[in-house]
Short mmCIF file of C-alpha atoms in Angstrom, two decimals:
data_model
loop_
_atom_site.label_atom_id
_atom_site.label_comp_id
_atom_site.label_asym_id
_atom_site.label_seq_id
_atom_site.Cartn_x
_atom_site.Cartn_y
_atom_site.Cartn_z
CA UNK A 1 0.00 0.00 0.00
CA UNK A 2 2.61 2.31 1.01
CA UNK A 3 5.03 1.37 -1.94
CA UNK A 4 1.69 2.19 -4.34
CA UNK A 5 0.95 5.40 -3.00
CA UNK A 6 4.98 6.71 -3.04
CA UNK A 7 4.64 5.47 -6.95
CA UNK A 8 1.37 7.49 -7.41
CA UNK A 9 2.91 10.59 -5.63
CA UNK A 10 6.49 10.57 -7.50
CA UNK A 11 5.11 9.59 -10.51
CA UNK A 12 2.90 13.18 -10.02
CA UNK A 13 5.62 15.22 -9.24
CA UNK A 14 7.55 14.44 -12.03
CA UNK A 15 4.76 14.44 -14.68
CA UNK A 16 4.15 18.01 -13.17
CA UNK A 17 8.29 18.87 -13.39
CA UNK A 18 7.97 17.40 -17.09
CA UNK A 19 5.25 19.98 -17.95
CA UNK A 20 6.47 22.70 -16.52
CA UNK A 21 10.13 22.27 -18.09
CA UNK A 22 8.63 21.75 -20.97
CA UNK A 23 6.22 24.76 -21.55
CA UNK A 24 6.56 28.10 -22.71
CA UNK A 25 7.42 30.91 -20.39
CA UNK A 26 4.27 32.68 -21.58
CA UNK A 27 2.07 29.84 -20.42
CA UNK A 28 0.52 31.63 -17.07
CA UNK A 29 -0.93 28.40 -15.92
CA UNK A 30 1.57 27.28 -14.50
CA UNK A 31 4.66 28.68 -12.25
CA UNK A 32 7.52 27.48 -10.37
CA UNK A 33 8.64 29.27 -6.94
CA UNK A 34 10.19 27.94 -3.62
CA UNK A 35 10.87 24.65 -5.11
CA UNK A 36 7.56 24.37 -5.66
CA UNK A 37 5.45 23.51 -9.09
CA UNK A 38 1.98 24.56 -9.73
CA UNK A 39 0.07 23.71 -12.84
CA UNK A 40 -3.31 24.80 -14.05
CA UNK A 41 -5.57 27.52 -13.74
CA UNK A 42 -5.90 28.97 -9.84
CA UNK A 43 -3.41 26.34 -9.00
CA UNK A 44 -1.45 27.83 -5.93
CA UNK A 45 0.22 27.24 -2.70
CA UNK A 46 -2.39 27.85 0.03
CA UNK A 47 -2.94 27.44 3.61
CA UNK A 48 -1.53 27.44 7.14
CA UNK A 49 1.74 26.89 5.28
CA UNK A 50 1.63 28.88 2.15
CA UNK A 51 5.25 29.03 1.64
CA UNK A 52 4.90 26.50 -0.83
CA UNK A 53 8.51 24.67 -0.57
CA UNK A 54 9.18 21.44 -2.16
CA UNK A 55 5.03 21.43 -3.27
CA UNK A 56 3.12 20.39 -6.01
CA UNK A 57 -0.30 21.55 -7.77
CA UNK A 58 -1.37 20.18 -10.64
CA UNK A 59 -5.07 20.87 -11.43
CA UNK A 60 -8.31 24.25 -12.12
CA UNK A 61 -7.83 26.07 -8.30
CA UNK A 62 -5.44 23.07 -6.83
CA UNK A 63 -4.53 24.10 -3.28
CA UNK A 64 -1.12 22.80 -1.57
CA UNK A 65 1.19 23.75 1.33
CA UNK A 66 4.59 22.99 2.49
CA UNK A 67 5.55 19.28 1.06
CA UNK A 68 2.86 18.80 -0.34
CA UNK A 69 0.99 17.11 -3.06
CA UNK A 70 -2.38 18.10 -4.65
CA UNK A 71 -3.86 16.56 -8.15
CA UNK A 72 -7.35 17.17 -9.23
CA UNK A 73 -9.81 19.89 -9.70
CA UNK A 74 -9.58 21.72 -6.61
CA UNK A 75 -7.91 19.06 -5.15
CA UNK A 76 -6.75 20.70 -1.30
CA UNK A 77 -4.09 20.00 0.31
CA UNK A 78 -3.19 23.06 2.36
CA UNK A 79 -1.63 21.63 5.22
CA UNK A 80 1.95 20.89 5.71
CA UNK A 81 2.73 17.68 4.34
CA UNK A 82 -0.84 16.72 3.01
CA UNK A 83 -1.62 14.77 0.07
CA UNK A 84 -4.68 15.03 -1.63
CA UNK A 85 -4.89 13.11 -5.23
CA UNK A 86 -8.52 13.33 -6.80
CA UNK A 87 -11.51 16.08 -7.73
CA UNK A 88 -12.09 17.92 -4.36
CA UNK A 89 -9.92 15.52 -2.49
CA UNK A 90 -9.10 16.87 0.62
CA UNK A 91 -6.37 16.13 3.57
CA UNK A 92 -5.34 17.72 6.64
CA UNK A 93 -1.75 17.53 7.71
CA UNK A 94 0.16 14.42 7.00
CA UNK A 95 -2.68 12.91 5.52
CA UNK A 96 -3.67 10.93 2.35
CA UNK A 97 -7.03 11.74 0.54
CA UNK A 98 -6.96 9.87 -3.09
CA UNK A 99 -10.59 9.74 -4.65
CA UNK A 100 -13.22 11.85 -6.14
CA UNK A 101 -14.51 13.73 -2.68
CA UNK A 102 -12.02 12.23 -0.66
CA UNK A 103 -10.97 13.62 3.28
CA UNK A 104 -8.68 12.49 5.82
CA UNK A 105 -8.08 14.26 8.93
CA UNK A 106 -4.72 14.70 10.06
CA UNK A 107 -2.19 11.97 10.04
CA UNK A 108 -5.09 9.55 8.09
CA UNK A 109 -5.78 7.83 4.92
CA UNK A 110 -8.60 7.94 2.90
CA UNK A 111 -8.91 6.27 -0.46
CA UNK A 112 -12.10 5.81 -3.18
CA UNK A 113 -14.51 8.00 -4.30
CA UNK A 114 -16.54 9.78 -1.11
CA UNK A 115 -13.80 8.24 1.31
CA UNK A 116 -13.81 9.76 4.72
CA UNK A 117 -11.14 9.55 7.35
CA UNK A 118 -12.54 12.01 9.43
CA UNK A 119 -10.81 10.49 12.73
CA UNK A 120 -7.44 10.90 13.48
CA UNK A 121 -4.49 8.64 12.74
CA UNK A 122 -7.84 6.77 11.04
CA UNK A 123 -7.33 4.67 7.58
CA UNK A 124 -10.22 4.54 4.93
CA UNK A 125 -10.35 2.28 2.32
CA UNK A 126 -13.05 1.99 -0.42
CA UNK A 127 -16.14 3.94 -1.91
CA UNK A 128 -17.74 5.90 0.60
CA UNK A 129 -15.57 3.61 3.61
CA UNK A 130 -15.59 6.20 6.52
CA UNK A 131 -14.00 6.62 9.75
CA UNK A 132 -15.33 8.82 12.83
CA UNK A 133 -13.37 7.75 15.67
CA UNK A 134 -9.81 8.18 16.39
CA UNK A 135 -7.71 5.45 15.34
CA UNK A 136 -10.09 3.72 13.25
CA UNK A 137 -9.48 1.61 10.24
CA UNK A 138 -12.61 0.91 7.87
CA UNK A 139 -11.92 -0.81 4.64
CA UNK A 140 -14.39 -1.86 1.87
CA UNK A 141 -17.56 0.12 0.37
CA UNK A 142 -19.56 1.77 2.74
CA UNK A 143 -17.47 0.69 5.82
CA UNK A 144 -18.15 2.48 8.85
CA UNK A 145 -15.42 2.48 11.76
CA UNK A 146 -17.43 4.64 14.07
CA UNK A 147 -16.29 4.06 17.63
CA UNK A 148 -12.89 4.74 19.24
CA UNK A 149 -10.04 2.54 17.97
CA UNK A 150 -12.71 0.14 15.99
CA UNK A 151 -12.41 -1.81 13.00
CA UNK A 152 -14.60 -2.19 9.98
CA UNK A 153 -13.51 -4.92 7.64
CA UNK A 154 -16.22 -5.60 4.68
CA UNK A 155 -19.11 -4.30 2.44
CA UNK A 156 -21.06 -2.32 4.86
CA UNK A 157 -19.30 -3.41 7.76
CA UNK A 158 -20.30 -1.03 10.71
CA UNK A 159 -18.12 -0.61 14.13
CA UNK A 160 -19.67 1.62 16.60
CA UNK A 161 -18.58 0.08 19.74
CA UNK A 162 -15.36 1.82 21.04
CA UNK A 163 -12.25 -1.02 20.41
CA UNK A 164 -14.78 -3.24 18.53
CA UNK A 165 -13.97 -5.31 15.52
CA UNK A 166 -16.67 -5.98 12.74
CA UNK A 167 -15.69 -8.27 9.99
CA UNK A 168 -17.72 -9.50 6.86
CA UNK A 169 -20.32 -7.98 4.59
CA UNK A 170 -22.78 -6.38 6.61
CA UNK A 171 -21.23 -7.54 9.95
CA UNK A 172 -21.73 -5.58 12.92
CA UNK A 173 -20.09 -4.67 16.08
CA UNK A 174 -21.86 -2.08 18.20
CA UNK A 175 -20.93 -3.09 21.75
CA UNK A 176 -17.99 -1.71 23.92
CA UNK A 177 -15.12 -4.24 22.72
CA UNK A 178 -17.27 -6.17 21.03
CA UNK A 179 -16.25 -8.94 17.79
CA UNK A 180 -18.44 -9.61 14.97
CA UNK A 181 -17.25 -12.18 12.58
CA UNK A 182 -18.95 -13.43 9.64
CA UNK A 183 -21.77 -12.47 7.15
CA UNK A 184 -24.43 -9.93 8.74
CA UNK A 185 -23.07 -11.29 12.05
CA UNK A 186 -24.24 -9.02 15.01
CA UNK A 187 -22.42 -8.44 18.27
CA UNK A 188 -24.47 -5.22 20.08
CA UNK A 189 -23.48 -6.47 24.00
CA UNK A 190 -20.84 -5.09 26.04
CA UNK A 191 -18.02 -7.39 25.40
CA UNK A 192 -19.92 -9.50 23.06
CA UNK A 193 -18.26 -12.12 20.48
CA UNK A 194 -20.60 -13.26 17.09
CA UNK A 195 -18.87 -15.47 14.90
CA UNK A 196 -21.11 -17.01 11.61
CA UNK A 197 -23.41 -15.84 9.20
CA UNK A 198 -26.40 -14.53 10.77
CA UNK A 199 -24.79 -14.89 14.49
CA UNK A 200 -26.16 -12.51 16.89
CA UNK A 201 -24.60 -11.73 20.34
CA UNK A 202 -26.71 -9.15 22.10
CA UNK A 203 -26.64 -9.89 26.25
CA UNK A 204 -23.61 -8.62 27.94
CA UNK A 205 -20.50 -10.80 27.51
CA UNK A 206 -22.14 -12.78 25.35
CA UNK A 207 -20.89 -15.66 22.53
CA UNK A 208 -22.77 -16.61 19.23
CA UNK A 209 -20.60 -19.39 17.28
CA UNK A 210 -22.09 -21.16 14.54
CA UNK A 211 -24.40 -20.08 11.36
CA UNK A 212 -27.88 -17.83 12.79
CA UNK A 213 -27.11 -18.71 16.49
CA UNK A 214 -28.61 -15.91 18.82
CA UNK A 215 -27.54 -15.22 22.86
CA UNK A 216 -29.57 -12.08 23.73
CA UNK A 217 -29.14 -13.37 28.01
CA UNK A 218 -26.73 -11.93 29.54
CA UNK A 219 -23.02 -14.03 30.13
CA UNK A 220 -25.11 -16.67 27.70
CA UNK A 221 -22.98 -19.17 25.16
CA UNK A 222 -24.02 -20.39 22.51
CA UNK A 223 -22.30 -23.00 19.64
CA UNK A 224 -23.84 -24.44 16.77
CA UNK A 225 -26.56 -23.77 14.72
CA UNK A 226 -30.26 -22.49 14.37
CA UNK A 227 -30.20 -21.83 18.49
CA UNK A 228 -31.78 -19.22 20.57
CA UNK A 229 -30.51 -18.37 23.98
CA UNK A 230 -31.96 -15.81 26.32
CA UNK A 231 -31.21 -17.50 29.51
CA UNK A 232 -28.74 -15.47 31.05
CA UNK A 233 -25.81 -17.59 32.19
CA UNK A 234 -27.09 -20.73 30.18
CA UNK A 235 -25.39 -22.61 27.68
CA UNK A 236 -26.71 -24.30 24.21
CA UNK A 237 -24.51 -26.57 22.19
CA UNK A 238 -26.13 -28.27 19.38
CA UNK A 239 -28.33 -27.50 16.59
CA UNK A 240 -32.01 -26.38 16.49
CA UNK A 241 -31.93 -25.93 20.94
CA UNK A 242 -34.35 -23.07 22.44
CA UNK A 243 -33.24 -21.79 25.96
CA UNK A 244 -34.94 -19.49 27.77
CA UNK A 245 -34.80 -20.42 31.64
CA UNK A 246 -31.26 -18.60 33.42
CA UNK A 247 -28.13 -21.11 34.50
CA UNK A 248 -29.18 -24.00 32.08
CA UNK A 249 -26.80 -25.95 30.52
CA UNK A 250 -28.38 -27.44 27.28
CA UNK A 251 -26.03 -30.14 25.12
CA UNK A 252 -27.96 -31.87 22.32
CA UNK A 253 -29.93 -31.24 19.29
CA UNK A 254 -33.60 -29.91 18.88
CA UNK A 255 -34.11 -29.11 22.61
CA UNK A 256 -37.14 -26.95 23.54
CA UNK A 257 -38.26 -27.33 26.71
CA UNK A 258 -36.05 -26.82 29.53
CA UNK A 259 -36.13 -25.38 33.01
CA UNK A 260 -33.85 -23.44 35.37
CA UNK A 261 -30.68 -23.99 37.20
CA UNK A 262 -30.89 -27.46 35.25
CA UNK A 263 -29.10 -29.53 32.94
CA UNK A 264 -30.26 -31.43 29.43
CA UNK A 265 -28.24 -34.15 27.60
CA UNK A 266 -29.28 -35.64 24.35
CA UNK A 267 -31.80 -34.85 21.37
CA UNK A 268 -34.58 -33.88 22.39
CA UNK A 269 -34.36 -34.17 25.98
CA UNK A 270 -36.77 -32.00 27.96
CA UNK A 271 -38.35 -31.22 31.23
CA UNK A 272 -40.91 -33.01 32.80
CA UNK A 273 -43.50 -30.68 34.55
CA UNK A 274 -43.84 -31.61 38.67
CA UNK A 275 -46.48 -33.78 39.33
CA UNK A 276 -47.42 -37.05 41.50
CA UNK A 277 -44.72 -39.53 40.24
CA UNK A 278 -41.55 -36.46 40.70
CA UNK A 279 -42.85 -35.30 43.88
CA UNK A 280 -40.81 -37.66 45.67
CA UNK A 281 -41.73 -40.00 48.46
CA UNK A 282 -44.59 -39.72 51.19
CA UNK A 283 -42.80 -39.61 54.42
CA UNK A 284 -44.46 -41.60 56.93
CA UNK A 285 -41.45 -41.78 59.73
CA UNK A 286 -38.36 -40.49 59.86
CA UNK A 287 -36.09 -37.90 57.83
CA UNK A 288 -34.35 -37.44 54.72
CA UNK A 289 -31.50 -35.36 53.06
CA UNK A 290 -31.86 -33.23 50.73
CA UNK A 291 -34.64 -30.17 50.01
CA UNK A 292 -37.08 -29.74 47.50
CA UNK A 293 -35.45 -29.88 43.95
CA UNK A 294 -34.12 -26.71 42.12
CA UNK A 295 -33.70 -28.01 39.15
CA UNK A 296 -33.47 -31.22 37.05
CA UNK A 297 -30.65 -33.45 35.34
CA UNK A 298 -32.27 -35.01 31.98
CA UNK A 299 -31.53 -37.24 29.41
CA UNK A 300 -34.58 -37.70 27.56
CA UNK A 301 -38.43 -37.41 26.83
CA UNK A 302 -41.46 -39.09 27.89
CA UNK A 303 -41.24 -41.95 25.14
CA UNK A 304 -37.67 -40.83 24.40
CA UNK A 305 -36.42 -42.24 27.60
CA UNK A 306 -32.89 -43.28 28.02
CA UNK A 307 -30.75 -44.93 30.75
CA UNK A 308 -27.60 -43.97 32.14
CA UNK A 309 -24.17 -46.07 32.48
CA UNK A 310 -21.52 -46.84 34.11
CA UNK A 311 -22.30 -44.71 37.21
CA UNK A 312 -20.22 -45.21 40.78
CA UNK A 313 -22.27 -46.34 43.74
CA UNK A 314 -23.77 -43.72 45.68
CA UNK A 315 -23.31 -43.39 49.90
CA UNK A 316 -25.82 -45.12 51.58
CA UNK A 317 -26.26 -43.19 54.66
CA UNK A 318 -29.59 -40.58 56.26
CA UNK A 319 -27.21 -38.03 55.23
CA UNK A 320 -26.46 -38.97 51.66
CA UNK A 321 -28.22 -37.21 48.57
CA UNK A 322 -26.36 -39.84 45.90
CA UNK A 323 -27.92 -41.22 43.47
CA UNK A 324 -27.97 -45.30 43.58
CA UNK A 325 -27.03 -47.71 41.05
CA UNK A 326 -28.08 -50.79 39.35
CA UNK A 327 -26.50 -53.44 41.49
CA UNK A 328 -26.90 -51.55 44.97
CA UNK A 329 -30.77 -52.28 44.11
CA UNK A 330 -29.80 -55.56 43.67
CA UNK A 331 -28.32 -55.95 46.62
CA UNK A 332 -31.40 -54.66 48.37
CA UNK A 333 -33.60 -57.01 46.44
CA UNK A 334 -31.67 -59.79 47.41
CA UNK A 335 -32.21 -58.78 51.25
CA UNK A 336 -35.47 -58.00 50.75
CA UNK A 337 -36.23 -61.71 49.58
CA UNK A 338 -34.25 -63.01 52.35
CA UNK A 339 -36.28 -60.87 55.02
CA UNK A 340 -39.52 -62.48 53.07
CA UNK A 341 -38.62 -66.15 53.51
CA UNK A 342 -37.37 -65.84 56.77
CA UNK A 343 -41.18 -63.96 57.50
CA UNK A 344 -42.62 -66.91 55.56
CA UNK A 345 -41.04 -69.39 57.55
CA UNK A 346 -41.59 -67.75 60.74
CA UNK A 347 -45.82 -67.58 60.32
CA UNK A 348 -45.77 -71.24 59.49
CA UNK A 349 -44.29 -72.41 62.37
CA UNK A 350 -46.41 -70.59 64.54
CA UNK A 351 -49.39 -71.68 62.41
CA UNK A 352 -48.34 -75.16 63.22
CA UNK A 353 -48.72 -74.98 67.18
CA UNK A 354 -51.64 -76.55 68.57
CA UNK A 355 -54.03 -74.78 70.61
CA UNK A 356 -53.76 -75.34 74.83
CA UNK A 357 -56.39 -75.29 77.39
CA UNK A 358 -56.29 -72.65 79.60
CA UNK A 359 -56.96 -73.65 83.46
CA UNK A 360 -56.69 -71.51 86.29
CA UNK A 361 -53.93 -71.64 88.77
CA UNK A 362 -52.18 -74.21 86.74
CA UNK A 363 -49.62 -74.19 84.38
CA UNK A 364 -49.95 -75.96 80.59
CA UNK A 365 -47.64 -77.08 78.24
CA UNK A 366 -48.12 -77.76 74.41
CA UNK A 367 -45.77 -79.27 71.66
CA UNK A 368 -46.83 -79.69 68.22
CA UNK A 369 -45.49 -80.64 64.85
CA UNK A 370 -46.67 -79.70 61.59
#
């Protein structure tokens, strides 16, 4: 870029040298003073700096100061060391305007037709890019680096968020240090990242990864595709998920219908509304750990049902809140049949005892068999 626009600007000074050697002394249109060269009707040295040295004007009413360059119809570049290459290009000190209608502000670069730099030490780069804040860049056609220290990257890119970064046709990054990533992706929360076409990030230090995936909850992540999450804290990875309950963690495809401060694994797991067979037991005697439940762990849907593996045994104990496994109900089983024979055995034998008369004042004894 930089070798390209030293070409453009010796190239111009010479061409301008070239004519001016080369034309009659009678020609009033153009002059040569203070190491300067001006050529074309109104063409002068101008401005703040108006000594002219070491300056070129080429172009009807061309305006230039001090070491500087300015081509075009009423092309200005009046400020010390400003180069302005185009028909009403304009640029303030140090600065580069190349374009029909281009401005840059001092120490910037603007460059295509309509190009604005208008922030300082800002860089514009296509038709009708522009720059507001300081120490912007916007490149591509109709870029907008609005916010302090931004960056626009693509066809109407927009970054309004101060030190936000908006990349891709149509992208856009409005939130303070925000990151948008991808076609019309859309990051408007503080601190917000959107990466893939159609992402949106708009809760606070929120993520969007994957093609029209949307977090508006605040601290919400989201990665895949076709997902909407407005649970703040909550987390969807998968395709097709909806979550809109706060601290749920969703993993799986095509899950709708979750619930707070709860987990869902799987497609299409969901919640299970309360009702007499997850109320728990009926106490009768006795107390149990644990409080009423503030949230759920699922792995399914009613006729979607699955089981879970290879878990640990839980603590058996009044004070445990594990969950059990497979064989430790087993185990209980087995007891509980053991308990049942032994109750079996016991009522027969007491079945089998005859009865005894009962006399007063004496004492009986019976033995039977059965």
């Amino acid at each position: 870029f930089y070798l390209s626009l030293t070409a453009v600007v010796a190239l111009t000074a010479h061409s301008a040298m070239a004519q001016a050697q080369q034309s009659s002394n009678g020609n009033n249109h153009i002059k040569i003073e203070n190491s300067g060269v001006y050529i074309g009707e109104g063409a002068e040295a101008k401005g703040h700096y108006t000594n002219g040295t070491k300056s070129v004007a080429v172009g009807k009413n061309a305006k230039v100061a001090e070491s500087g360059v300015a081509v075009g119809f009423e092309a200005n570049a009046a400020h010390e060391g400003a180069t302005a290459v185009g028909k009403k290009a304009k640029a303030q000190s140090y600065a580069v305007a190349m374009g029909f209608q281009a401005n840059a502000n001092t120490q910037s670069i603007a460059m295509g037709k309509d190009a604005k730099a208008n922030g300082i030490q800002s860089v514009a780069l296509g038709d009708e890019a522009q720059t507001t804040g300081n120490f912007t860049l916007a490149f591509g056609r109709k870029a907008k680096a609005k916010g302090e220290a931004s960056l626009a990257f693509g066809v109407e890119s927009l970054a309004s968020g101060g030190w936000a970064n908006a990349l891709g046709r149509e992208a856009k990054a409005e939130g303070l240090l925000s990151t948008a990533f991808g076609w019309q992706a859309h990051a408007s929360g503080e601190r917000s990242q959107a990466f893939g076409a159609g992402a949106e990030a708009k809760g606070s230090r929120s993520v969007s990864i994957g093609n029209f995936v949307k977090s508006t909850g605040n601290n919400s992540t989201s990665i895949g595709n076709d997902i909407f999450n407005s649970g703040n804290y909550s987390i969807s990875i998968g395709n097709s998920n909806k979550v809109d309950k706060n601290q749920t963690v969703v993993v799986g495809n095509n899950i709708q219908n979750t619930a707070e401060n709860s987990v869902f694994l799987g497609d299409s797991s969901a919640y299970v509304e309360k009702g007499d067979t997850t109320g728990g037991i009926g106490k009768v005697d006795g107390n149990y750990a644990g409080v009423e439940a503030k949230g759920v762990v699922s792995v399914g849907s009613k006729g979607n049902e699955r089981r879970i593996q290879n878990v640990a045994a839980g603590l058996l104990s009044h004070q445990s809140t594990d969950a059990v496994n497979g064989s430790q109900l087993h185990a209980t089983n087995q007891r509980l049949e053991e308990v049942n024979k032994d109750a079996k055995a016991g009522i027969a034998a007491a079945m089998a005892f005859k009865d005894v008369p009962f006399v007063p004042g004496k004492w009986s004894y019976a033995a039977g068999a059965a």
